[in-house]
Coordinates of C-alpha atoms in Angstrom, one line a residue:
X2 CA -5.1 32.7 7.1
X3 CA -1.9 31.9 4.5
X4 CA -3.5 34.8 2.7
X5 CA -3.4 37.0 5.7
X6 CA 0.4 35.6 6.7
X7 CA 1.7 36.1 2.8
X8 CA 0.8 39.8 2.4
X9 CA 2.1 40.2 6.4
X10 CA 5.7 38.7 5.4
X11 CA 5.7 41.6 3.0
X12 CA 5.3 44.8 5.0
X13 CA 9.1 44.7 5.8
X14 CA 10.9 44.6 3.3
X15 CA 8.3 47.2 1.5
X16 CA 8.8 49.0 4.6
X17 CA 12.5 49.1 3.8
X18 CA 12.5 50.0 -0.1
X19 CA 9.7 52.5 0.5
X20 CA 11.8 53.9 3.6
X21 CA 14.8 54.4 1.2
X22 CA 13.3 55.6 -1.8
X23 CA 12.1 58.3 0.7
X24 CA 16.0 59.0 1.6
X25 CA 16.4 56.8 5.1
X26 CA 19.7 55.1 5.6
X27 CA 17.6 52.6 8.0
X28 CA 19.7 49.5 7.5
X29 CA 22.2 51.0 5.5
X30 CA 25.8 51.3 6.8
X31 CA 28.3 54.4 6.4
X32 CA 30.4 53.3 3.4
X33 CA 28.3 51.0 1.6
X34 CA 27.7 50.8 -2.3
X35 CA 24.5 51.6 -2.6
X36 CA 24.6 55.3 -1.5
X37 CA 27.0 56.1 -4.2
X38 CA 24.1 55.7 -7.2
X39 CA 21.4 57.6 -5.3
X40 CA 19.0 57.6 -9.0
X41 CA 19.7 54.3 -9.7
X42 CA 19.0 53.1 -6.1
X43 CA 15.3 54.8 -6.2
X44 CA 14.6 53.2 -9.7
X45 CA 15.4 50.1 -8.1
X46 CA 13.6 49.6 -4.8
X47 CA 11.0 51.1 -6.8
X48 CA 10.9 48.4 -9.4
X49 CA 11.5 45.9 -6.0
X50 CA 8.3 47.4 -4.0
X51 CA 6.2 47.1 -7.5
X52 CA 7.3 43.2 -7.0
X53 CA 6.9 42.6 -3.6
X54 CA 3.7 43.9 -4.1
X55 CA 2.6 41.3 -7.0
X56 CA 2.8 38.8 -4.2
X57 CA -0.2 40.5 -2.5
X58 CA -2.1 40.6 -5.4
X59 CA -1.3 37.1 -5.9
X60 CA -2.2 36.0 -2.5
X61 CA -5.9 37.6 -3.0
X62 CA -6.0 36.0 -6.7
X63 CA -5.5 32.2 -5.8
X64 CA -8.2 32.7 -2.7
X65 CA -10.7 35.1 -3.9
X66 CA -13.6 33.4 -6.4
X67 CA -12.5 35.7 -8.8
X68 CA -9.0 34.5 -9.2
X69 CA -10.5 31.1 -10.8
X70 CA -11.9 33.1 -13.7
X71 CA -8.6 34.6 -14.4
X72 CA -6.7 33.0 -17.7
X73 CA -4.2 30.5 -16.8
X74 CA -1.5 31.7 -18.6
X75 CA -2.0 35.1 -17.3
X76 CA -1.5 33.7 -13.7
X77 CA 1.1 30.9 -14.9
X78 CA 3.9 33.2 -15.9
X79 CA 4.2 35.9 -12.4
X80 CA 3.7 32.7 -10.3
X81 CA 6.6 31.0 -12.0
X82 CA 8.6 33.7 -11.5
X83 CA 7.9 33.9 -8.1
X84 CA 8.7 30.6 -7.6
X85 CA 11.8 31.0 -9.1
X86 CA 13.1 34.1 -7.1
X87 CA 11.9 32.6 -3.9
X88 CA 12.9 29.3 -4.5
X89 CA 16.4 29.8 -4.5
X90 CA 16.0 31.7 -1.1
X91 CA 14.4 29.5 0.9
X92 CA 16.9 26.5 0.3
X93 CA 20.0 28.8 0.4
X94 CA 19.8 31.2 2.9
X95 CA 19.3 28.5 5.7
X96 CA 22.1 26.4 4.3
X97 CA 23.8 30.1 4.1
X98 CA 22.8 30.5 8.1
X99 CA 24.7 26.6 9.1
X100 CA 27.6 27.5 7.4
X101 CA 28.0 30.8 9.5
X102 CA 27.3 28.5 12.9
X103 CA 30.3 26.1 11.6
X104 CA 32.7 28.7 11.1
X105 CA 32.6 30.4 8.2
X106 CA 32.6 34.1 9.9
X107 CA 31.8 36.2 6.6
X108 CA 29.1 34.0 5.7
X109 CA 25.4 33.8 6.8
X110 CA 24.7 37.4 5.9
X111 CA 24.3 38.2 2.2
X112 CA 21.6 36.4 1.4
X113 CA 20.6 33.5 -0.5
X114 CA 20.1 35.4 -4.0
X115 CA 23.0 37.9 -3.8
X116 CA 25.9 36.5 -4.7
X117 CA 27.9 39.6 -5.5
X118 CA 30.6 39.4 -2.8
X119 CA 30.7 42.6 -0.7
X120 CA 32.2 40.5 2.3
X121 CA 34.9 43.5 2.9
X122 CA 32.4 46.5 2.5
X123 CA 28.9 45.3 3.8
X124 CA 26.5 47.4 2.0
X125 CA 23.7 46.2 4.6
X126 CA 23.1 45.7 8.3
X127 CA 23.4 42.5 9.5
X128 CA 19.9 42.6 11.1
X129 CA 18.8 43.3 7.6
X130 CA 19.4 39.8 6.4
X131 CA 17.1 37.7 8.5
X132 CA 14.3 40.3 8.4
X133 CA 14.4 40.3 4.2
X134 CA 14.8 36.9 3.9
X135 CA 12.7 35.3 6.9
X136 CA 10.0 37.1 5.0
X137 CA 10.8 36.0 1.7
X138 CA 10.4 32.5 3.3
X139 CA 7.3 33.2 4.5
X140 CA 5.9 34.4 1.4
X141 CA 7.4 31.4 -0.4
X142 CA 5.8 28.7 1.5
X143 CA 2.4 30.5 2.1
X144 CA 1.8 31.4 -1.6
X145 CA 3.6 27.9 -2.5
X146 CA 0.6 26.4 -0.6
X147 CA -2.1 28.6 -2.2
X148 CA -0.7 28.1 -5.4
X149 CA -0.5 24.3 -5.1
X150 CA -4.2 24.3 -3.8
X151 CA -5.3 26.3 -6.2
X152 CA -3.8 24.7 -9.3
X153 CA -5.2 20.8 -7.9
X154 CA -9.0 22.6 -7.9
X155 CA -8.4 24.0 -11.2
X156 CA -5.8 21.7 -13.3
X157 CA -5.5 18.4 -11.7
X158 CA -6.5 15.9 -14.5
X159 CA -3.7 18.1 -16.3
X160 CA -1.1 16.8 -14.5
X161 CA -2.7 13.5 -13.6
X162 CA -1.0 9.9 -14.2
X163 CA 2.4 8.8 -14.7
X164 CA 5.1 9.7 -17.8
X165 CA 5.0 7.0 -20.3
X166 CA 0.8 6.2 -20.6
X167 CA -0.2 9.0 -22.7
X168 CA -1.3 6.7 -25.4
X169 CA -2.7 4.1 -23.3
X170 CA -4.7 6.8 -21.4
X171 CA -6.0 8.4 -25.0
X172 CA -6.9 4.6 -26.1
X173 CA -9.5 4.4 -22.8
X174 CA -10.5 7.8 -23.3
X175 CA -11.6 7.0 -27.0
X176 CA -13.2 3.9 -26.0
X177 CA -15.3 5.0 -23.4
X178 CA -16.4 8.1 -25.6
X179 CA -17.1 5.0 -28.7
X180 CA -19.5 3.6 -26.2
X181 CA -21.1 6.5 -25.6
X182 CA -21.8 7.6 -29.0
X183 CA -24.3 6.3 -30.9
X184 CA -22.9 7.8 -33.9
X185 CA -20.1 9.9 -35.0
X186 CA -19.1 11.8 -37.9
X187 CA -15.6 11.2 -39.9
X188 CA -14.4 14.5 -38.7
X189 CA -15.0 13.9 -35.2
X190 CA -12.7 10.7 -35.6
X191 CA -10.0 12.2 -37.1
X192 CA -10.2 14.8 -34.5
X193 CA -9.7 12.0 -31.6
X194 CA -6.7 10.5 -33.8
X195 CA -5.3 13.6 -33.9
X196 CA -5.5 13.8 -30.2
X197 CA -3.7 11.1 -29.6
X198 CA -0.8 12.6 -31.4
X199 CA -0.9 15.6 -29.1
X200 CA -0.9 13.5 -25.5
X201 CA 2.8 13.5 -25.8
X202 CA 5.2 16.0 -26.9
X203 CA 6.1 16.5 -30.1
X204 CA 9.6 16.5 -31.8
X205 CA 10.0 20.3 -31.7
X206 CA 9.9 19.9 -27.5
X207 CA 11.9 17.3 -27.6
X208 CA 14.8 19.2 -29.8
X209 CA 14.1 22.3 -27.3
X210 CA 14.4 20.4 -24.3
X211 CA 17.6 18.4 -26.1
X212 CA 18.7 22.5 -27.2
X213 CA 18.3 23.4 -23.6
X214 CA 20.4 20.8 -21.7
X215 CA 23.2 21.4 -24.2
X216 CA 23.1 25.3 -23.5
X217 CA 22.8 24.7 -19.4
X218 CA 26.0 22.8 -19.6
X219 CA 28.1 26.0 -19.6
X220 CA 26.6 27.6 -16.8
X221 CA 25.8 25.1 -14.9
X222 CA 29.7 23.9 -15.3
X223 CA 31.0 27.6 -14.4
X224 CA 29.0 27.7 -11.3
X225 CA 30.0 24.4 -10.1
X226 CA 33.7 25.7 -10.8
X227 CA 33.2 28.5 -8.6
X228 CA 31.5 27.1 -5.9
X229 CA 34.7 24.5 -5.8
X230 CA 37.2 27.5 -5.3
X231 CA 38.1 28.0 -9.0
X232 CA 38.4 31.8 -9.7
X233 CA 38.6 31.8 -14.1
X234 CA 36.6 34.5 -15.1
X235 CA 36.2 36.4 -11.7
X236 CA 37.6 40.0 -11.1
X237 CA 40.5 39.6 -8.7
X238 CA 39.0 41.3 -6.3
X239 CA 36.0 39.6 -6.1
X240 CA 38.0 36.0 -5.6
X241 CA 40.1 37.4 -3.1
X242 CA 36.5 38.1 -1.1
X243 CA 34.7 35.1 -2.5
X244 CA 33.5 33.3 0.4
X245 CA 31.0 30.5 2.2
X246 CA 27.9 32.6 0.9
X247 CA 28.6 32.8 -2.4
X248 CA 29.8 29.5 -2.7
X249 CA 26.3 28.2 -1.7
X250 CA 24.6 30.2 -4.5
X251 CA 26.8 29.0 -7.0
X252 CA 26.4 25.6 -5.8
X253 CA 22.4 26.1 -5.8
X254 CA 22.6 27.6 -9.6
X255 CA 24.1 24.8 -10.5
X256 CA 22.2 22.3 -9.1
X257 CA 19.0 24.3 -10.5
X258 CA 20.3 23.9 -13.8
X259 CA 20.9 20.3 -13.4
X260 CA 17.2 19.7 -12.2
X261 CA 15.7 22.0 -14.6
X262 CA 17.2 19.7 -17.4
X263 CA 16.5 16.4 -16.5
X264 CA 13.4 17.4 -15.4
X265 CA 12.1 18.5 -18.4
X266 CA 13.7 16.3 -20.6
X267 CA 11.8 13.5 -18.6
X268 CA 8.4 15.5 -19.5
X269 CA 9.5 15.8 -23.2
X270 CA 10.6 12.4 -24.0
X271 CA 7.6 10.7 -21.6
X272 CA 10.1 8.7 -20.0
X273 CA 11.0 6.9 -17.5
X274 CA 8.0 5.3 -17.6
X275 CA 5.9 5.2 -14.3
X276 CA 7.2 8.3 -12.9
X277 CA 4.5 10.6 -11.5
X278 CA 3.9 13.6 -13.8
X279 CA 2.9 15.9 -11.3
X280 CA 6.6 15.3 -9.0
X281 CA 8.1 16.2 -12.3
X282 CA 6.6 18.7 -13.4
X283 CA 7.3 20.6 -10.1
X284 CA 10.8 20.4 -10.6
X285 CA 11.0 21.3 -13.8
X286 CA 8.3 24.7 -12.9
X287 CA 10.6 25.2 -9.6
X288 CA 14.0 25.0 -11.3
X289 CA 13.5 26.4 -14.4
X290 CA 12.1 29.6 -13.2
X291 CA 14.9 29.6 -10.4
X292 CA 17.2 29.8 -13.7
X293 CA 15.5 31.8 -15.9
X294 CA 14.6 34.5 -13.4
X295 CA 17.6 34.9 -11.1
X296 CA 19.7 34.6 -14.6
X297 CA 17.8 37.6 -15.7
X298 CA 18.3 39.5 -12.5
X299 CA 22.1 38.9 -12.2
X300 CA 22.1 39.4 -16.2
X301 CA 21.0 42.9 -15.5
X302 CA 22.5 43.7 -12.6
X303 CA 26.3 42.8 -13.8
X304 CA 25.2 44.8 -17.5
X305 CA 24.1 47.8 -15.2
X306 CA 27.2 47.4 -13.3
X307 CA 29.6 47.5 -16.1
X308 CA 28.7 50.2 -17.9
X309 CA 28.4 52.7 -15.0
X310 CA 31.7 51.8 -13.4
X311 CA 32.2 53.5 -10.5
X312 CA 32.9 52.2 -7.0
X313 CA 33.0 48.4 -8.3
X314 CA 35.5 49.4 -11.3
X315 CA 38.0 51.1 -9.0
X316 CA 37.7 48.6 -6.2
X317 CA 38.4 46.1 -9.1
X318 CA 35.0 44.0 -9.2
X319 CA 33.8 45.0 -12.4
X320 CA 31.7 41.7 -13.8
X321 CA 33.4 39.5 -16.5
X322 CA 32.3 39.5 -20.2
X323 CA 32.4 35.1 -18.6
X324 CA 30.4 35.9 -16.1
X325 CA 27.6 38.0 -17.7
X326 CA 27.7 35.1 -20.2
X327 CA 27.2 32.6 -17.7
X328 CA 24.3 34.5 -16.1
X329 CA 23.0 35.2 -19.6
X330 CA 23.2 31.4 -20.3
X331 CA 21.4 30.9 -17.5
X332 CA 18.8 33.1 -18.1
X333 CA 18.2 31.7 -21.5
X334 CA 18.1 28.2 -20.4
X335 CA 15.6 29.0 -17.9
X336 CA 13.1 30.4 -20.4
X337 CA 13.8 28.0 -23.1
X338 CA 13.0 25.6 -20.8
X339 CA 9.7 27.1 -19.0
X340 CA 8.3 27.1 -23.1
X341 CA 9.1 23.2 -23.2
X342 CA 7.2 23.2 -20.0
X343 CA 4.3 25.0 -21.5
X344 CA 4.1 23.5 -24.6
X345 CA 3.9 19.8 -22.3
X346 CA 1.2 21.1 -20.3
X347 CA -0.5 22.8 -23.5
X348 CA -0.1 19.1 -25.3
X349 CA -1.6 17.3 -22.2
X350 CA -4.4 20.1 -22.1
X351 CA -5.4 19.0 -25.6
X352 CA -5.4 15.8 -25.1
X353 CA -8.2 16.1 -22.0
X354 CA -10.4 18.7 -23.8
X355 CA -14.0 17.4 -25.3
X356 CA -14.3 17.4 -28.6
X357 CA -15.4 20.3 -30.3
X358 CA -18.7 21.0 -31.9
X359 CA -18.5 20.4 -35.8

């Protein structure tokens, strides 16, 4: 059924992109942006059905029998992405949606991802919104589900226990396997001790993780100035637009960042002791990829932007060289984080595996 109701909450907004890579201006108001760049519109709801699509063929991957034969980091690294572009959507487009009902008239319409301020010059529908995003939501929670399911079936002892017992839990593990051996070789000893190195991170994650917080601080301190009503680094134009909606992205970037970090400096230093692994780990999979991947996007998009000019150059909204740094340093924090992540879960991997013939 959440299969069924993920690849439904799709048709839409495929419907949409296919509709105006076909030339419809369904949605599309007189005036807006994106009929200026008729090319670069097709090559991008192109690239955006090819994705939307993914989460269809994700769907049928994490229910089908096939799907647990699949290798894990050839599902890991689509469905944290994913995660990270829906994420974002799902807590800030309802927050996006109160804000409107309080008072803030130019808000509750350009989505939770967007960002880009085009309050003046909608370059949507308004009934656009709610039918994108509802079934973004959708998606999210459905494949959040089968994902969550899945990965307990397949990788539960993974991310079993609490941060802080790595070594106690490789001391039981080696005394239960002593008991059962009748005899062991040298090798397979030293193999075991060497295990027990690997059930926490190493220095080199820990350094990462340490690398990663340090570089987050600039974005995530750029955001959090924005979403406060500081304008440094912003065209002119853009602040004089800048309103509710993109105050609650900002605000959500930052907070991503904040979470990202601490999350998975808790998994790399194996403290505080007694926290669950698994609640931790989800925030650190969740907020890194809501960094890395929505940094990439706006990365791209603001790059795109600035070197074709155009309508945002002469209406004065050109991106920053600031703030295609701070989405580049977000971008980069995201993914230098997710390979901390990886390298935990690869460490805690290790440490579970039987020992190999010798």
């Amino acid at each position: 059924m959440l299969c069924l109701l993920a690849m439904a909450a799709c048709l839409p907004y495929i419907a949409l992109k296919v509709a105006w890579v076909a030339g419809s201006r369904i949605g599309i108001p007189d005036g807006s942006g994106l009929l200026d760049h008729r090319t670069l519109m097709i090559v991008a709801n192109g690239v955006s059905v090819l994705a939307d699509a993914l989460v269809v063929l994700l769907a049928l991957l994490l229910t089908r029998p096939w799907g647990s034969r699949v290798r894990a980091w050839l599902l890991a690294f689509p469905m944290w992405a994913a995660t990270g572009l829906l994420a974002p959507i799902v807590t800030g487009y309802p927050a996006q949606l109160v804000l409107a009902a309080f008072g803030d008239r130019a808000g509750g319409g350009s989505g939770a991802g967007a960002g880009s301020g085009q309050a003046a010059e909608p370059f949507l529908d308004a009934w656009v919104f709610p039918v994108v995003y509802g079934g973004f939501i959708v998606q999210a929670l459905c494949l959040g589900t089968l994902f969550a399911l899945y990965a307990h079936d397949r990788w539960s002892r993974v991310w079993a226990g609490r941060l802080g017992t790595a070594a106690e839990e490789t001391e039981g593990t080696q005394e239960v396997q002593g008991v059962q051996e009748v005899q062991g070789t040298q090798r397979t000893q030293e193999a075991r001790r060497a295990r027990g190195t690997l059930g926490a991170p190493g220095t080199r994650v820990r350094v990462a993780a340490t690398a990663g917080a340090v570089l987050a601080a600039g974005p995530a301190a750029m955001h959090a100035l924005w979403a406060a009503g500081a304008t440094v680094g912003l065209p002119a134009a853009y602040a004089s637009e800048y309103h509710g909606d993109q105050a609650v992205v900002d605000l959500l970037r930052a907070l991503f960042l904040v979470a990202a970090v601490v999350a998975t400096l808790c998994l790399a230093w194996d403290r505080p002791a007694g926290t669950p692994v698994r609640t931790t780990l989800a925030w650190a999979w969740v907020a890194s990829g809501a960094a890395g991947c929505w940094g990439a996007y706006m990365t791209l998009v603001c790059a795109v932007t600035r070197v074709s000019g155009g309508p945002m150059e002469q209406a004065g909204k050109l991106p920053t060289a600031l703030m295609i740094t701070t989405y580049a340093g977000e971008m980069l924090t995201g993914f230098l984080l997710a390979g901390c992540l990886a390298a935990v879960l690869a460490a805690r991997s290790r440490r579970l595996a039987p020992d190999s013939a010798e």
